[in-house]
Amino acid sequence: MTDSTVLEPEDRKIVTLARAARARNGVPEGAAVRDDNGRTYVAGTVALPSLRLSALRTAVAMAVASGATSLEAAAVVVGEGESPSLADDDLAAVRDLGGAATPVFVAGPDGTVRTVATAG
């Protein structure tokens, strides 16, 4: 586990936004991404009968739809007891927009960062 207070302020911000999206929407995951201009995009899990997207893929899609061309960082907040690992599709979406070195912070519902992955 990583003390989230040691994160850079902008990284801590996206963890906080992801946590808020999860709690506010009552979804399994919340995610936030930051583009190269400092704009953030926040999303929760999409679970419709005809469309299923993780929170992270939804946030990346929102960034792309808003004109983002690059990502600096991403954060995902998962539920208590949920695995801190990310699906390959989630990392691929981040890699497609941000590159292989883009950090992805995975935190628990209390905001404590459990792991930091890279999209590569």
PDB file of C-alpha atoms in Angstrom:
ATOM      1  CA  MET A   1       0.000   0.000   0.000  1.00  0.00           C
ATOM      2  CA  THR A   2       1.088   3.525  -0.745  1.00  0.00           C
ATOM      3  CA  ASP A   3       0.288   6.539   1.374  1.00  0.00           C
ATOM      4  CA  SER A   4      -1.723   8.697  -1.019  1.00  0.00           C
ATOM      5  CA  THR A   5      -0.408  11.848   0.659  1.00  0.00           C
ATOM      6  CA  VAL A   6       3.004  11.211  -0.935  1.00  0.00           C
ATOM      7  CA  LEU A   7       1.512  11.500  -4.416  1.00  0.00           C
ATOM      8  CA  GLU A   8       1.974  14.655  -6.404  1.00  0.00           C
ATOM      9  CA  PRO A   9      -1.023  16.986  -5.881  1.00  0.00           C
ATOM     10  CA  GLU A  10      -2.356  16.445  -9.412  1.00  0.00           C
ATOM     11  CA  ASP A  11      -2.130  12.655  -9.005  1.00  0.00           C
ATOM     12  CA  ARG A  12      -3.854  12.829  -5.633  1.00  0.00           C
ATOM     13  CA  LYS A  13      -6.587  14.897  -7.310  1.00  0.00           C
ATOM     14  CA  ILE A  14      -7.420  12.209  -9.874  1.00  0.00           C
ATOM     15  CA  VAL A  15      -7.504   9.530  -7.150  1.00  0.00           C
ATOM     16  CA  THR A  16      -9.932  11.736  -5.194  1.00  0.00           C
ATOM     17  CA  LEU A  17     -12.089  12.318  -8.275  1.00  0.00           C
ATOM     18  CA  ALA A  18     -12.188   8.596  -9.062  1.00  0.00           C
ATOM     19  CA  ARG A  19     -13.153   7.845  -5.469  1.00  0.00           C
ATOM     20  CA  ALA A  20     -15.948  10.419  -5.583  1.00  0.00           C
ATOM     21  CA  ALA A  21     -17.328   9.054  -8.878  1.00  0.00           C
ATOM     22  CA  ARG A  22     -17.499   5.547  -7.435  1.00  0.00           C
ATOM     23  CA  ALA A  23     -19.223   6.666  -4.252  1.00  0.00           C
ATOM     24  CA  ARG A  24     -21.585   9.167  -5.876  1.00  0.00           C
ATOM     25  CA  ASN A  25     -22.805   6.775  -8.557  1.00  0.00           C
ATOM     26  CA  GLY A  26     -22.792   3.606  -6.466  1.00  0.00           C
ATOM     27  CA  VAL A  27     -20.783   1.721  -9.096  1.00  0.00           C
ATOM     28  CA  PRO A  28     -18.114  -0.960  -8.669  1.00  0.00           C
ATOM     29  CA  GLU A  29     -15.316   1.285  -9.958  1.00  0.00           C
ATOM     30  CA  GLY A  30     -14.605   4.967 -10.383  1.00  0.00           C
ATOM     31  CA  ALA A  31     -11.868   6.313 -12.632  1.00  0.00           C
ATOM     32  CA  ALA A  32     -10.279   9.583 -13.640  1.00  0.00           C
ATOM     33  CA  VAL A  33      -7.706  10.443 -16.274  1.00  0.00           C
ATOM     34  CA  ARG A  34      -5.680  13.627 -16.796  1.00  0.00           C
ATOM     35  CA  ASP A  35      -4.735  14.745 -20.285  1.00  0.00           C
ATOM     36  CA  ASP A  36      -1.588  16.575 -21.339  1.00  0.00           C
ATOM     37  CA  ASN A  37      -3.370  19.929 -20.894  1.00  0.00           C
ATOM     38  CA  GLY A  38      -4.281  19.163 -17.275  1.00  0.00           C
ATOM     39  CA  ARG A  39      -7.961  18.525 -17.974  1.00  0.00           C
ATOM     40  CA  THR A  40      -9.552  15.650 -16.078  1.00  0.00           C
ATOM     41  CA  TYR A  41     -12.242  13.227 -17.149  1.00  0.00           C
ATOM     42  CA  VAL A  42     -14.141  11.234 -14.540  1.00  0.00           C
ATOM     43  CA  ALA A  43     -16.341   8.171 -15.013  1.00  0.00           C
ATOM     44  CA  GLY A  44     -17.892   5.185 -13.336  1.00  0.00           C
ATOM     45  CA  THR A  45     -18.498   1.654 -14.520  1.00  0.00           C
ATOM     46  CA  VAL A  46     -21.065   1.382 -17.344  1.00  0.00           C
ATOM     47  CA  ALA A  47     -23.239  -1.725 -17.012  1.00  0.00           C
ATOM     48  CA  LEU A  48     -26.087  -1.570 -19.501  1.00  0.00           C
ATOM     49  CA  PRO A  49     -27.576  -4.655 -21.136  1.00  0.00           C
ATOM     50  CA  SER A  50     -26.100  -3.590 -24.477  1.00  0.00           C
ATOM     51  CA  LEU A  51     -22.910  -1.843 -23.277  1.00  0.00           C
ATOM     52  CA  ARG A  52     -20.385  -2.809 -20.632  1.00  0.00           C
ATOM     53  CA  LEU A  53     -17.329  -0.665 -19.982  1.00  0.00           C
ATOM     54  CA  SER A  54     -14.979  -0.430 -17.063  1.00  0.00           C
ATOM     55  CA  ALA A  55     -14.701   2.937 -15.388  1.00  0.00           C
ATOM     56  CA  LEU A  56     -11.195   3.409 -16.801  1.00  0.00           C
ATOM     57  CA  ARG A  57     -12.181   2.681 -20.399  1.00  0.00           C
ATOM     58  CA  THR A  58     -15.164   5.020 -19.992  1.00  0.00           C
ATOM     59  CA  ALA A  59     -12.915   7.820 -18.705  1.00  0.00           C
ATOM     60  CA  VAL A  60     -10.481   7.300 -21.595  1.00  0.00           C
ATOM     61  CA  ALA A  61     -13.391   7.365 -24.070  1.00  0.00           C
ATOM     62  CA  MET A  62     -14.652  10.607 -22.529  1.00  0.00           C
ATOM     63  CA  ALA A  63     -11.188  12.135 -22.906  1.00  0.00           C
ATOM     64  CA  VAL A  64     -10.971  11.110 -26.558  1.00  0.00           C
ATOM     65  CA  ALA A  65     -14.502  12.353 -27.251  1.00  0.00           C
ATOM     66  CA  SER A  66     -13.516  15.714 -25.749  1.00  0.00           C
ATOM     67  CA  GLY A  67     -10.480  16.048 -28.001  1.00  0.00           C
ATOM     68  CA  ALA A  68      -7.669  14.828 -25.754  1.00  0.00           C
ATOM     69  CA  THR A  69      -4.686  13.545 -27.705  1.00  0.00           C
ATOM     70  CA  SER A  70      -2.507  12.350 -24.830  1.00  0.00           C
ATOM     71  CA  LEU A  71      -2.792  11.267 -21.195  1.00  0.00           C
ATOM     72  CA  GLU A  72      -0.451  12.072 -18.320  1.00  0.00           C
ATOM     73  CA  ALA A  73      -1.949   9.768 -15.674  1.00  0.00           C
ATOM     74  CA  ALA A  74      -4.956   7.671 -14.713  1.00  0.00           C
ATOM     75  CA  ALA A  75      -6.536   6.476 -11.466  1.00  0.00           C
ATOM     76  CA  VAL A  76      -9.026   3.729 -10.643  1.00  0.00           C
ATOM     77  CA  VAL A  77     -10.789   3.184  -7.332  1.00  0.00           C
ATOM     78  CA  VAL A  78     -12.043  -0.344  -6.735  1.00  0.00           C
ATOM     79  CA  GLY A  79     -14.307  -1.736  -4.045  1.00  0.00           C
ATOM     80  CA  GLU A  80     -13.202  -3.236  -0.747  1.00  0.00           C
ATOM     81  CA  GLY A  81     -11.796  -6.706  -1.312  1.00  0.00           C
ATOM     82  CA  GLU A  82     -11.605  -6.203  -5.079  1.00  0.00           C
ATOM     83  CA  SER A  83      -8.431  -7.094  -6.911  1.00  0.00           C
ATOM     84  CA  PRO A  84      -6.102  -4.140  -7.484  1.00  0.00           C
ATOM     85  CA  SER A  85      -5.118  -5.568 -10.874  1.00  0.00           C
ATOM     86  CA  LEU A  86      -6.420  -4.069 -14.097  1.00  0.00           C
ATOM     87  CA  ALA A  87      -7.763  -5.851 -17.153  1.00  0.00           C
ATOM     88  CA  ASP A  88      -5.561  -5.876 -20.227  1.00  0.00           C
ATOM     89  CA  ASP A  89      -8.239  -3.889 -22.103  1.00  0.00           C
ATOM     90  CA  ASP A  90      -8.067  -1.134 -19.482  1.00  0.00           C
ATOM     91  CA  LEU A  91      -4.308  -0.817 -19.783  1.00  0.00           C
ATOM     92  CA  ALA A  92      -4.527  -0.981 -23.579  1.00  0.00           C
ATOM     93  CA  ALA A  93      -6.952   1.973 -23.643  1.00  0.00           C
ATOM     94  CA  VAL A  94      -4.593   4.042 -21.490  1.00  0.00           C
ATOM     95  CA  ARG A  95      -1.614   2.972 -23.608  1.00  0.00           C
ATOM     96  CA  ASP A  96      -3.443   3.909 -26.845  1.00  0.00           C
ATOM     97  CA  LEU A  97      -3.853   7.489 -25.682  1.00  0.00           C
ATOM     98  CA  GLY A  98      -1.086   7.968 -23.142  1.00  0.00           C
ATOM     99  CA  GLY A  99       1.719   5.650 -24.101  1.00  0.00           C
ATOM    100  CA  ALA A 100       3.322   2.733 -22.294  1.00  0.00           C
ATOM    101  CA  ALA A 101       4.818   4.796 -19.449  1.00  0.00           C
ATOM    102  CA  THR A 102       1.536   6.404 -18.320  1.00  0.00           C
ATOM    103  CA  PRO A 103       1.065   5.688 -14.593  1.00  0.00           C
ATOM    104  CA  VAL A 104      -2.210   4.130 -13.476  1.00  0.00           C
ATOM    105  CA  PHE A 105      -2.916   4.475  -9.745  1.00  0.00           C
ATOM    106  CA  VAL A 106      -5.201   1.774  -8.337  1.00  0.00           C
ATOM    107  CA  ALA A 107      -6.747   2.686  -4.991  1.00  0.00           C
ATOM    108  CA  GLY A 108      -9.206   1.223  -2.539  1.00  0.00           C
ATOM    109  CA  PRO A 109     -12.452   2.921  -1.522  1.00  0.00           C
ATOM    110  CA  ASP A 110     -10.630   4.904   1.177  1.00  0.00           C
ATOM    111  CA  GLY A 111      -8.321   6.424  -1.454  1.00  0.00           C
ATOM    112  CA  THR A 112      -5.241   4.488  -0.373  1.00  0.00           C
ATOM    113  CA  VAL A 113      -3.221   3.618  -3.465  1.00  0.00           C
ATOM    114  CA  ARG A 114      -2.696  -0.150  -3.575  1.00  0.00           C
ATOM    115  CA  THR A 115      -0.616  -0.357  -6.722  1.00  0.00           C
ATOM    116  CA  VAL A 116       0.841   1.857  -9.416  1.00  0.00           C
ATOM    117  CA  ALA A 117       0.939   0.217 -12.813  1.00  0.00           C
ATOM    118  CA  THR A 118       2.106   1.486 -16.139  1.00  0.00           C
ATOM    119  CA  ALA A 119       0.080   1.108 -19.283  1.00  0.00           C
ATOM    120  CA  GLY A 120       2.951  -0.772 -20.941  1.00  0.00           C
TER     121      GLY A 120
END
